[in-house]
Amino acid sequence: MTKLSFRALMGGAALAVTLGGNAFATECIAPADAGGGWDFTCRQIGKLLYDLKLVDQPVQVTNMAGAGGGVAYTHVVTDRNEDADLIVAASSATTTRLAQNAYAGMTADQVRFVGAIGGDPGVIVVAKDSPFQTLGDLVEAIKADPTSVTFAGGSAAGGFDHLKPLMVLKSAGFTDFAKVKYIGLDGGAEAITQTIGGFTQAMTGDMSEIAGFIKSGDVRALAVLTADPVPGFEDIPTAKSQGFDVEVVNWRGLYVPRGISDDEFNAWAEKLQAVADSAEWKQIMADNGLAPFTKVGADFQGWIDGVVIDTTQLSKDIGVIQ
Amino acid sequence: MSNDRIFGLVVVLGALAFIAGALSIQSSFLTDPVGPKAFPLMIGAAAVLCGLVMLLKPDENPEWPDARAWLSMAAATLLLVGYAYALSPLGFLLSTALAAGGDQLVDPAPRTAGGADWHGTVGAAFRRLQIRPWPGIVRPATGAAGLRGDS
Amino acid sequence: MEILSNLAMGFGVALTPFTLFLAVVGCFLGTIIGALPGLGPSNGVAILIPLAFSLGLDATQALVLLTSVYYGTMYGGRISSILLNIPGDEPAMMTTLDGYPMAKQGRAGDALVISGVASFVGAFIATIGLVIIGPLLARIAYKFGPAEYFALYLLAFMTLGGVASKNQAKAAFAACLGLGIAMIGMDNSTGMPRFTGGNLHLMDGVDFLVAIVGLFAIAEVFFFIESHGKNSAIGVKLGKVTIPWADLKATTGTMLRGTGIGFVAGVLPGAGASLGSFMAYMAEKSFIGSKGNFGKGDPRGVAAPEAGNNAAAGGAMIPMLTLGVPGSGTTAVMLALLMTLNITPGPLLFAEQPEIVWGLIASLFIANIVLLVMNVPLVKLFVKVLMVPPWVLMPLVTMVSFVGIYSLTGSYFDLLLMVGFGVLGYFLRKLDVPTVPVILGILLGIQMEDNLRRAMVISDGDWPFLFSSPISIGLWIAAIPGFVAPIFLRSVLKTPVGGRPVHGPGEERRQCRPACWCHRAFWALGFDRNALARGVALRPTSSPSTADRRTAGRFRWGRGSRNIPAPRPARNGAT
């Protein structure tokens, strides 16, 4: 009999672990592997939502990598369209790929964008022993021989990280974009590893992914793609100060499924605003090189619609879509 | 004809179909030097070779089960397919109970202790485990669903 | 000295009664989660993250709990591999190859103890390695670019021929099948769908967990029905568990080698525990050569992969902590946990938050010792979970498989796919096609292709770039004879004097140490079949046989062994 009850206990415990552990918790999907920007968004917002008592159970984070966020997007649109307990990390990369019709025909109006609560400045870095000292050096080298430089980034080819150097090159008058070499890796950390190892000559990414490596001295930032220097990283020159009129900030925010009600949407918007207003979030932004950038609710949705149109135009200009 | 020759033939035909599928993959606006087709084509070619080797150098035939076992296995497959379809709309308990009932049909062998008899055993297992009815359904998704690179 | 004082600090943080209690709970849950088919380390840890938070644990306590679970699952995976022939998690799949045959021979207890001790050795030494050379070793990751990773994966697939199949073509086909399945879904680089047939469920590809549960657990159900319960793994009995000192002594070298290989594989991001256990097994097999009895219940075939996968689990912590690059799916989840706790792994972690790092390392040591105690003297406790009568266990296996997969993916389509894999697995195993390479193909296929394509972007489509660094050249040199030599050997050996294929007990003659492989490959490439045949025929007398005699005296499975049953013709392949 003891044997039997022991068995029952085991089986029951295992099943309870499988089934019961997450009965009504909010789930946040990070559409990339752990360690990248989307993962960061889910972890931090998820933690604050719980710490600030905006949700009553810890937020569970699911990493769903693939196709630059397309896998998660497809999943949300097709499988979870009415799930009001689901939030998904989003960023400029999401709208970029939507604008380029890169999510297998999915469009930006198939989900609702709740808000952005921070901006992650774009950065271009090289290994510490790289011959390139300024952004100008790098651009000149590419102009002279486009095959001499390979960029590594955390997004797929044609994605936001890929567009960053192309925008810089465009502002410098170089438009043969197809010749610029770029490899997409799973997240910024891997891209940095490849650059430190000398397999790629430069890495493009967001400040939050790179901050630790800049501080440790393994990589050197050539330029930050913001209007003003980023607090905490004042010694990194902006691209503008080096004569390249480019500004690329990767906003960090969330989208939710299309099928939820307006009330549920507004509830998420309020919660996100509360996170944005908290002192904890301001500290997190400062620690991770994020610049303040808050747009929430209907306001944000309208802004996104404009961004998608602009990005589509830009992508056509630089030739990544027809 | 030896089983391996049939299998080899199936492999060759399957691999050719795979190659045909690979050739029809759309290319994107941004293509790298390799593109999305090359690697699948390599796999297909390697599989064709493997199939040909099996075709030409077959191993001995395995021992196949008797007709009754085939029938049981076919019934079990159907049952599992039914269980898969039922799990989502009916919830965990109801579909499991149905599967347990469907059990009766799977194995026509007489009930023998410790034998292949799994009549009603799912239900029995439940009673033993004293699993309480869960409200509604099994909720999907804890983490790690996307960790397909876990190696 | 600094290391010791740091370590003392770490133990100071981690060694309180409550954290010890958490370690015990974590190890226990981890072992159970690991033993249940379909629940592996990454989902085990992921499931427990919310638990850690709802208990209000602080950073160190949460880390202790979850590292205990992580290491526990690595230990637990072997239990169902050995007893049920179903790997409890993906790194444990290599353990089925010899663990299950041992169980069939009535040596399940020995296999469990040996694998438990091997797990301990692997994990413990890897943790020491993490302490001493961790930050230094992280630099290895910088040496591996796309070309090197491609060669590494190629090496894994090239050496597949020896995975418990008599037929190289079938093992190679199995790998192609796995790679082909991996191609299904959206292309990583371009976002284009491939082989999906327009089916949205296939857009995100085939989850390897679906495949592993289908190919092993569901297929095992079919074998159970086919044999009317007589010949199936479900229902293998475990006798008295005693400690097989002789075997442990004899496998010490194996464990150490497996640890070394697994550790390095773990340090490389993108290799991980499954590749670690695979490489450890294959290396041990070719190292032991013809004296081994691999695939039929050789204790070394249990010790090597278990030491390998546990060492890899420890090694995978290194890039995770020092670079923020997870070395495996599980460390990706751990990384996520650290970030939730507001700890950012990366080059500065050791300097900026030493108490976290050293507390974590101390908790790894604690978890290991707890696990050794749980998994060797108390292993019967866990075995009881799996040792229910077959008529209960089989539906239970089915049920856990279904619920496990459904809770993970939430899609009935994946369940159907799993049943499909079960049917496929049945026929593959019937036809002596090994299923391990299929899983390996699904696991590594996308990464292999991505790295090939990245290499080609960097080099502008210049194929020789794949052989342009010492590391990649070394890996290619190791890979090519690994595949080519067995083909030549096999064609010669399959047609000995009588012209009839050699099967069964004579099979171990085909194994060969690397040195002799090279000789034979050399001869074979010189098309001197006679010399080759002569070389093979002469080998037993010409090669020093002192080693053979020594092992035969000590091992039960040595030459002239009395314990090797003739392999059953029906299914001695992919098991």
PDB file of C-alpha atoms in Angstrom, chain C residues 234-443:
ATOM      1  CA  ILE C 234       8.153  -1.857 -20.675  1.00  0.00           C
ATOM      2  CA  GLY C 235       8.254  -4.277 -17.835  1.00  0.00           C
ATOM      3  CA  VAL C 236      11.987  -4.850 -17.497  1.00  0.00           C
ATOM      4  CA  LYS C 237      12.595  -5.812 -13.907  1.00  0.00           C
ATOM      5  CA  LEU C 238      15.147  -4.323 -11.634  1.00  0.00           C
ATOM      6  CA  GLY C 239      16.796  -6.760  -9.310  1.00  0.00           C
ATOM      7  CA  LYS C 240      18.818  -5.988  -6.229  1.00  0.00           C
ATOM      8  CA  VAL C 241      20.949  -2.905  -6.643  1.00  0.00           C
ATOM      9  CA  THR C 242      24.506  -3.515  -5.567  1.00  0.00           C
ATOM     10  CA  ILE C 243      27.535  -1.462  -6.321  1.00  0.00           C
ATOM     11  CA  PRO C 244      29.547  -3.117  -9.078  1.00  0.00           C
ATOM     12  CA  TRP C 245      32.981  -2.078  -7.850  1.00  0.00           C
ATOM     13  CA  ALA C 246      34.833  -3.943 -10.567  1.00  0.00           C
ATOM     14  CA  ASP C 247      32.877  -2.240 -13.297  1.00  0.00           C
ATOM     15  CA  LEU C 248      33.301   1.146 -11.670  1.00  0.00           C
ATOM     16  CA  LYS C 249      37.040   0.646 -11.446  1.00  0.00           C
ATOM     17  CA  ALA C 250      37.157  -0.553 -15.026  1.00  0.00           C
ATOM     18  CA  THR C 251      35.171   2.378 -16.346  1.00  0.00           C
ATOM     19  CA  THR C 252      37.159   5.066 -14.539  1.00  0.00           C
ATOM     20  CA  GLY C 253      39.170   5.881 -17.632  1.00  0.00           C
ATOM     21  CA  THR C 254      36.006   5.969 -19.707  1.00  0.00           C
ATOM     22  CA  MET C 255      34.390   8.407 -17.324  1.00  0.00           C
ATOM     23  CA  LEU C 256      37.383  10.725 -17.371  1.00  0.00           C
ATOM     24  CA  ARG C 257      37.590  10.692 -21.170  1.00  0.00           C
ATOM     25  CA  GLY C 258      33.857  11.238 -21.465  1.00  0.00           C
ATOM     26  CA  THR C 259      34.121  14.125 -19.040  1.00  0.00           C
ATOM     27  CA  GLY C 260      36.858  15.808 -21.024  1.00  0.00           C
ATOM     28  CA  ILE C 261      35.021  15.544 -24.328  1.00  0.00           C
ATOM     29  CA  GLY C 262      31.674  16.524 -22.856  1.00  0.00           C
ATOM     30  CA  PHE C 263      33.143  19.507 -21.051  1.00  0.00           C
ATOM     31  CA  VAL C 264      34.651  20.983 -24.194  1.00  0.00           C
ATOM     32  CA  ALA C 265      31.462  20.316 -26.168  1.00  0.00           C
ATOM     33  CA  GLY C 266      29.519  22.064 -23.442  1.00  0.00           C
ATOM     34  CA  VAL C 267      31.737  25.142 -23.529  1.00  0.00           C
ATOM     35  CA  LEU C 268      31.022  25.645 -27.219  1.00  0.00           C
ATOM     36  CA  PRO C 269      27.766  27.489 -27.684  1.00  0.00           C
ATOM     37  CA  GLY C 270      25.689  25.559 -30.155  1.00  0.00           C
ATOM     38  CA  ALA C 271      27.078  22.143 -29.264  1.00  0.00           C
ATOM     39  CA  GLY C 272      25.544  21.430 -25.881  1.00  0.00           C
ATOM     40  CA  ALA C 273      24.816  18.362 -23.860  1.00  0.00           C
ATOM     41  CA  SER C 274      23.380  16.112 -26.572  1.00  0.00           C
ATOM     42  CA  LEU C 275      26.413  16.569 -28.771  1.00  0.00           C
ATOM     43  CA  GLY C 276      28.586  16.145 -25.668  1.00  0.00           C
ATOM     44  CA  SER C 277      27.125  12.760 -24.834  1.00  0.00           C
ATOM     45  CA  PHE C 278      27.157  11.725 -28.466  1.00  0.00           C
ATOM     46  CA  MET C 279      30.807  12.659 -28.986  1.00  0.00           C
ATOM     47  CA  ALA C 280      31.799  11.014 -25.708  1.00  0.00           C
ATOM     48  CA  TYR C 281      30.132   7.769 -26.757  1.00  0.00           C
ATOM     49  CA  MET C 282      31.553   7.726 -30.260  1.00  0.00           C
ATOM     50  CA  ALA C 283      35.047   8.620 -29.072  1.00  0.00           C
ATOM     51  CA  GLU C 284      34.980   5.924 -26.430  1.00  0.00           C
ATOM     52  CA  LYS C 285      33.766   3.411 -28.954  1.00  0.00           C
ATOM     53  CA  SER C 286      36.587   4.059 -31.350  1.00  0.00           C
ATOM     54  CA  PHE C 287      39.076   4.335 -28.488  1.00  0.00           C
ATOM     55  CA  ILE C 288      38.176   0.931 -27.115  1.00  0.00           C
ATOM     56  CA  GLY C 289      37.940  -0.525 -30.586  1.00  0.00           C
ATOM     57  CA  SER C 290      37.394  -4.190 -31.142  1.00  0.00           C
ATOM     58  CA  LYS C 291      37.510  -5.059 -27.471  1.00  0.00           C
ATOM     59  CA  GLY C 292      34.264  -3.270 -26.822  1.00  0.00           C
ATOM     60  CA  ASN C 293      30.810  -4.689 -26.872  1.00  0.00           C
ATOM     61  CA  PHE C 294      29.102  -1.400 -27.636  1.00  0.00           C
ATOM     62  CA  GLY C 295      25.435  -1.454 -28.474  1.00  0.00           C
ATOM     63  CA  LYS C 296      24.946  -4.729 -26.660  1.00  0.00           C
ATOM     64  CA  GLY C 297      25.338  -3.746 -23.058  1.00  0.00           C
ATOM     65  CA  ASP C 298      28.867  -2.527 -22.535  1.00  0.00           C
ATOM     66  CA  PRO C 299      29.125  -0.655 -19.207  1.00  0.00           C
ATOM     67  CA  ARG C 300      31.496   1.755 -20.890  1.00  0.00           C
ATOM     68  CA  GLY C 301      28.684   2.593 -23.297  1.00  0.00           C
ATOM     69  CA  VAL C 302      26.711   3.757 -20.289  1.00  0.00           C
ATOM     70  CA  ALA C 303      29.538   5.521 -18.485  1.00  0.00           C
ATOM     71  CA  ALA C 304      30.821   7.536 -21.455  1.00  0.00           C
ATOM     72  CA  PRO C 305      27.649   9.341 -22.523  1.00  0.00           C
ATOM     73  CA  GLU C 306      26.511   9.983 -18.966  1.00  0.00           C
ATOM     74  CA  ALA C 307      29.856  11.479 -17.980  1.00  0.00           C
ATOM     75  CA  GLY C 308      29.764  13.373 -21.264  1.00  0.00           C
ATOM     76  CA  ASN C 309      26.340  14.901 -20.940  1.00  0.00           C
ATOM     77  CA  ASN C 310      26.768  15.900 -17.327  1.00  0.00           C
ATOM     78  CA  ALA C 311      30.159  17.418 -18.013  1.00  0.00           C
ATOM     79  CA  ALA C 312      28.617  19.269 -20.919  1.00  0.00           C
ATOM     80  CA  ALA C 313      25.900  20.577 -18.632  1.00  0.00           C
ATOM     81  CA  GLY C 314      28.618  22.024 -16.411  1.00  0.00           C
ATOM     82  CA  GLY C 315      30.639  23.282 -19.345  1.00  0.00           C
ATOM     83  CA  ALA C 316      27.615  25.014 -20.826  1.00  0.00           C
ATOM     84  CA  MET C 317      27.507  27.270 -17.783  1.00  0.00           C
ATOM     85  CA  ILE C 318      30.787  28.870 -18.845  1.00  0.00           C
ATOM     86  CA  PRO C 319      29.706  30.740 -21.989  1.00  0.00           C
ATOM     87  CA  MET C 320      26.404  31.481 -20.297  1.00  0.00           C
ATOM     88  CA  LEU C 321      28.027  33.179 -17.310  1.00  0.00           C
ATOM     89  CA  THR C 322      30.988  34.826 -18.990  1.00  0.00           C
ATOM     90  CA  LEU C 323      29.590  35.789 -22.387  1.00  0.00           C
ATOM     91  CA  GLY C 324      25.854  35.780 -21.904  1.00  0.00           C
ATOM     92  CA  VAL C 325      25.711  33.231 -24.725  1.00  0.00           C
ATOM     93  CA  PRO C 326      23.793  30.132 -23.696  1.00  0.00           C
ATOM     94  CA  GLY C 327      25.547  26.899 -24.646  1.00  0.00           C
ATOM     95  CA  SER C 328      22.319  24.904 -24.700  1.00  0.00           C
ATOM     96  CA  GLY C 329      18.578  25.260 -24.402  1.00  0.00           C
ATOM     97  CA  THR C 330      18.699  24.735 -20.687  1.00  0.00           C
ATOM     98  CA  THR C 331      21.348  27.337 -20.073  1.00  0.00           C
ATOM     99  CA  ALA C 332      19.219  29.654 -22.188  1.00  0.00           C
ATOM    100  CA  VAL C 333      16.477  29.212 -19.628  1.00  0.00           C
ATOM    101  CA  MET C 334      18.989  29.715 -16.796  1.00  0.00           C
ATOM    102  CA  LEU C 335      20.193  32.863 -18.513  1.00  0.00           C
ATOM    103  CA  ALA C 336      16.640  34.070 -18.642  1.00  0.00           C
ATOM    104  CA  LEU C 337      16.326  33.383 -14.927  1.00  0.00           C
ATOM    105  CA  LEU C 338      19.466  35.340 -14.126  1.00  0.00           C
ATOM    106  CA  MET C 339      18.225  38.270 -16.133  1.00  0.00           C
ATOM    107  CA  THR C 340      14.897  38.182 -14.363  1.00  0.00           C
ATOM    108  CA  LEU C 341      16.840  38.395 -11.115  1.00  0.00           C
ATOM    109  CA  ASN C 342      18.503  41.469 -12.573  1.00  0.00           C
ATOM    110  CA  ILE C 343      21.833  39.734 -12.939  1.00  0.00           C
ATOM    111  CA  THR C 344      23.283  40.311 -16.372  1.00  0.00           C
ATOM    112  CA  PRO C 345      25.683  37.572 -17.328  1.00  0.00           C
ATOM    113  CA  GLY C 346      28.539  38.759 -19.449  1.00  0.00           C
ATOM    114  CA  PRO C 347      32.201  39.584 -19.276  1.00  0.00           C
ATOM    115  CA  LEU C 348      31.756  41.628 -16.128  1.00  0.00           C
ATOM    116  CA  LEU C 349      29.752  39.181 -14.053  1.00  0.00           C
ATOM    117  CA  PHE C 350      32.682  37.562 -12.236  1.00  0.00           C
ATOM    118  CA  ALA C 351      34.080  40.957 -11.323  1.00  0.00           C
ATOM    119  CA  GLU C 352      30.880  42.792 -10.488  1.00  0.00           C
ATOM    120  CA  GLN C 353      28.783  40.170  -8.719  1.00  0.00           C
ATOM    121  CA  PRO C 354      31.175  37.571  -7.342  1.00  0.00           C
ATOM    122  CA  GLU C 355      28.823  36.459  -4.582  1.00  0.00           C
ATOM    123  CA  ILE C 356      26.270  35.372  -7.191  1.00  0.00           C
ATOM    124  CA  VAL C 357      28.791  33.511  -9.316  1.00  0.00           C
ATOM    125  CA  TRP C 358      30.501  31.771  -6.446  1.00  0.00           C
ATOM    126  CA  GLY C 359      27.218  31.061  -4.704  1.00  0.00           C
ATOM    127  CA  LEU C 360      26.046  29.436  -7.917  1.00  0.00           C
ATOM    128  CA  ILE C 361      29.225  27.396  -8.216  1.00  0.00           C
ATOM    129  CA  ALA C 362      28.983  26.289  -4.597  1.00  0.00           C
ATOM    130  CA  SER C 363      25.384  25.277  -5.180  1.00  0.00           C
ATOM    131  CA  LEU C 364      26.493  23.192  -8.151  1.00  0.00           C
ATOM    132  CA  PHE C 365      28.878  21.286  -5.893  1.00  0.00           C
ATOM    133  CA  ILE C 366      26.157  20.814  -3.306  1.00  0.00           C
ATOM    134  CA  ALA C 367      23.641  19.643  -5.899  1.00  0.00           C
ATOM    135  CA  ASN C 368      26.119  17.105  -7.204  1.00  0.00           C
ATOM    136  CA  ILE C 369      26.739  15.533  -3.870  1.00  0.00           C
ATOM    137  CA  VAL C 370      23.028  15.430  -3.057  1.00  0.00           C
ATOM    138  CA  LEU C 371      22.388  13.853  -6.446  1.00  0.00           C
ATOM    139  CA  LEU C 372      25.078  11.234  -6.010  1.00  0.00           C
ATOM    140  CA  VAL C 373      23.449  10.163  -2.774  1.00  0.00           C
ATOM    141  CA  MET C 374      19.990  10.192  -4.315  1.00  0.00           C
ATOM    142  CA  ASN C 375      20.969   8.434  -7.483  1.00  0.00           C
ATOM    143  CA  VAL C 376      23.162   5.660  -6.221  1.00  0.00           C
ATOM    144  CA  PRO C 377      22.052   4.372  -2.824  1.00  0.00           C
ATOM    145  CA  LEU C 378      18.506   5.664  -3.217  1.00  0.00           C
ATOM    146  CA  VAL C 379      18.029   4.972  -6.904  1.00  0.00           C
ATOM    147  CA  LYS C 380      15.351   2.388  -6.188  1.00  0.00           C
ATOM    148  CA  LEU C 381      13.139   5.176  -4.960  1.00  0.00           C
ATOM    149  CA  PHE C 382      13.039   6.701  -8.415  1.00  0.00           C
ATOM    150  CA  VAL C 383      12.900   3.394 -10.159  1.00  0.00           C
ATOM    151  CA  LYS C 384       9.667   2.700  -8.329  1.00  0.00           C
ATOM    152  CA  VAL C 385       8.093   5.489 -10.311  1.00  0.00           C
ATOM    153  CA  LEU C 386       8.862   3.602 -13.476  1.00  0.00           C
ATOM    154  CA  MET C 387       8.528   0.089 -12.147  1.00  0.00           C
ATOM    155  CA  VAL C 388       4.770  -0.089 -11.965  1.00  0.00           C
ATOM    156  CA  PRO C 389       3.283  -3.082 -13.781  1.00  0.00           C
ATOM    157  CA  PRO C 390       3.365  -2.737 -17.554  1.00  0.00           C
ATOM    158  CA  TRP C 391      -0.390  -2.589 -17.884  1.00  0.00           C
ATOM    159  CA  VAL C 392      -0.334   0.601 -15.845  1.00  0.00           C
ATOM    160  CA  LEU C 393       2.941   1.921 -17.107  1.00  0.00           C
ATOM    161  CA  MET C 394       2.224   1.772 -20.794  1.00  0.00           C
ATOM    162  CA  PRO C 395      -0.900   3.912 -20.774  1.00  0.00           C
ATOM    163  CA  LEU C 396       0.873   6.120 -18.303  1.00  0.00           C
ATOM    164  CA  VAL C 397       3.796   6.563 -20.678  1.00  0.00           C
ATOM    165  CA  THR C 398       1.323   7.419 -23.423  1.00  0.00           C
ATOM    166  CA  MET C 399      -0.519   9.823 -21.219  1.00  0.00           C
ATOM    167  CA  VAL C 400       2.568  11.597 -19.938  1.00  0.00           C
ATOM    168  CA  SER C 401       3.817  11.848 -23.509  1.00  0.00           C
ATOM    169  CA  PHE C 402       0.590  13.393 -24.710  1.00  0.00           C
ATOM    170  CA  VAL C 403       0.174  15.770 -21.818  1.00  0.00           C
ATOM    171  CA  GLY C 404       3.850  16.705 -21.816  1.00  0.00           C
ATOM    172  CA  ILE C 405       3.843  17.586 -25.487  1.00  0.00           C
ATOM    173  CA  TYR C 406       0.473  19.288 -25.334  1.00  0.00           C
ATOM    174  CA  SER C 407       1.417  21.443 -22.374  1.00  0.00           C
ATOM    175  CA  LEU C 408       4.535  22.461 -24.247  1.00  0.00           C
ATOM    176  CA  THR C 409       3.119  23.311 -27.634  1.00  0.00           C
ATOM    177  CA  GLY C 410      -0.613  23.536 -27.036  1.00  0.00           C
ATOM    178  CA  SER C 411      -1.385  22.116 -30.439  1.00  0.00           C
ATOM    179  CA  TYR C 412      -3.241  18.961 -31.387  1.00  0.00           C
ATOM    180  CA  PHE C 413      -1.238  18.961 -34.584  1.00  0.00           C
ATOM    181  CA  ASP C 414       1.946  18.236 -32.644  1.00  0.00           C
ATOM    182  CA  LEU C 415       0.191  15.296 -30.989  1.00  0.00           C
ATOM    183  CA  LEU C 416      -0.709  13.868 -34.381  1.00  0.00           C
ATOM    184  CA  LEU C 417       2.837  14.444 -35.492  1.00  0.00           C
ATOM    185  CA  MET C 418       4.029  12.603 -32.415  1.00  0.00           C
ATOM    186  CA  VAL C 419       1.827   9.598 -33.238  1.00  0.00           C
ATOM    187  CA  GLY C 420       3.191   9.764 -36.780  1.00  0.00           C
ATOM    188  CA  PHE C 421       6.725   9.691 -35.414  1.00  0.00           C
ATOM    189  CA  GLY C 422       5.711   6.703 -33.307  1.00  0.00           C
ATOM    190  CA  VAL C 423       4.623   4.746 -36.380  1.00  0.00           C
ATOM    191  CA  LEU C 424       7.734   5.864 -38.230  1.00  0.00           C
ATOM    192  CA  GLY C 425       9.893   4.842 -35.290  1.00  0.00           C
ATOM    193  CA  TYR C 426       8.347   1.390 -35.245  1.00  0.00           C
ATOM    194  CA  PHE C 427       9.122   0.734 -38.899  1.00  0.00           C
ATOM    195  CA  LEU C 428      12.580   2.288 -38.718  1.00  0.00           C
ATOM    196  CA  ARG C 429      13.532   0.100 -35.799  1.00  0.00           C
ATOM    197  CA  LYS C 430      12.062  -2.969 -37.466  1.00  0.00           C
ATOM    198  CA  LEU C 431      14.230  -2.288 -40.488  1.00  0.00           C
ATOM    199  CA  ASP C 432      17.314  -1.752 -38.333  1.00  0.00           C
ATOM    200  CA  VAL C 433      17.506   1.977 -39.023  1.00  0.00           C
ATOM    201  CA  PRO C 434      18.846   3.681 -35.879  1.00  0.00           C
ATOM    202  CA  THR C 435      16.633   6.474 -34.530  1.00  0.00           C
ATOM    203  CA  VAL C 436      19.309   8.360 -32.598  1.00  0.00           C
ATOM    204  CA  PRO C 437      20.702  10.008 -35.771  1.00  0.00           C
ATOM    205  CA  VAL C 438      17.203  11.189 -36.669  1.00  0.00           C
ATOM    206  CA  ILE C 439      17.003  13.111 -33.395  1.00  0.00           C
ATOM    207  CA  LEU C 440      20.523  14.446 -33.813  1.00  0.00           C
ATOM    208  CA  GLY C 441      19.621  15.624 -37.305  1.00  0.00           C
ATOM    209  CA  ILE C 442      16.549  17.461 -36.084  1.00  0.00           C
ATOM    210  CA  LEU C 443      18.541  19.002 -33.235  1.00  0.00           C
TER     211      LEU C 443
END
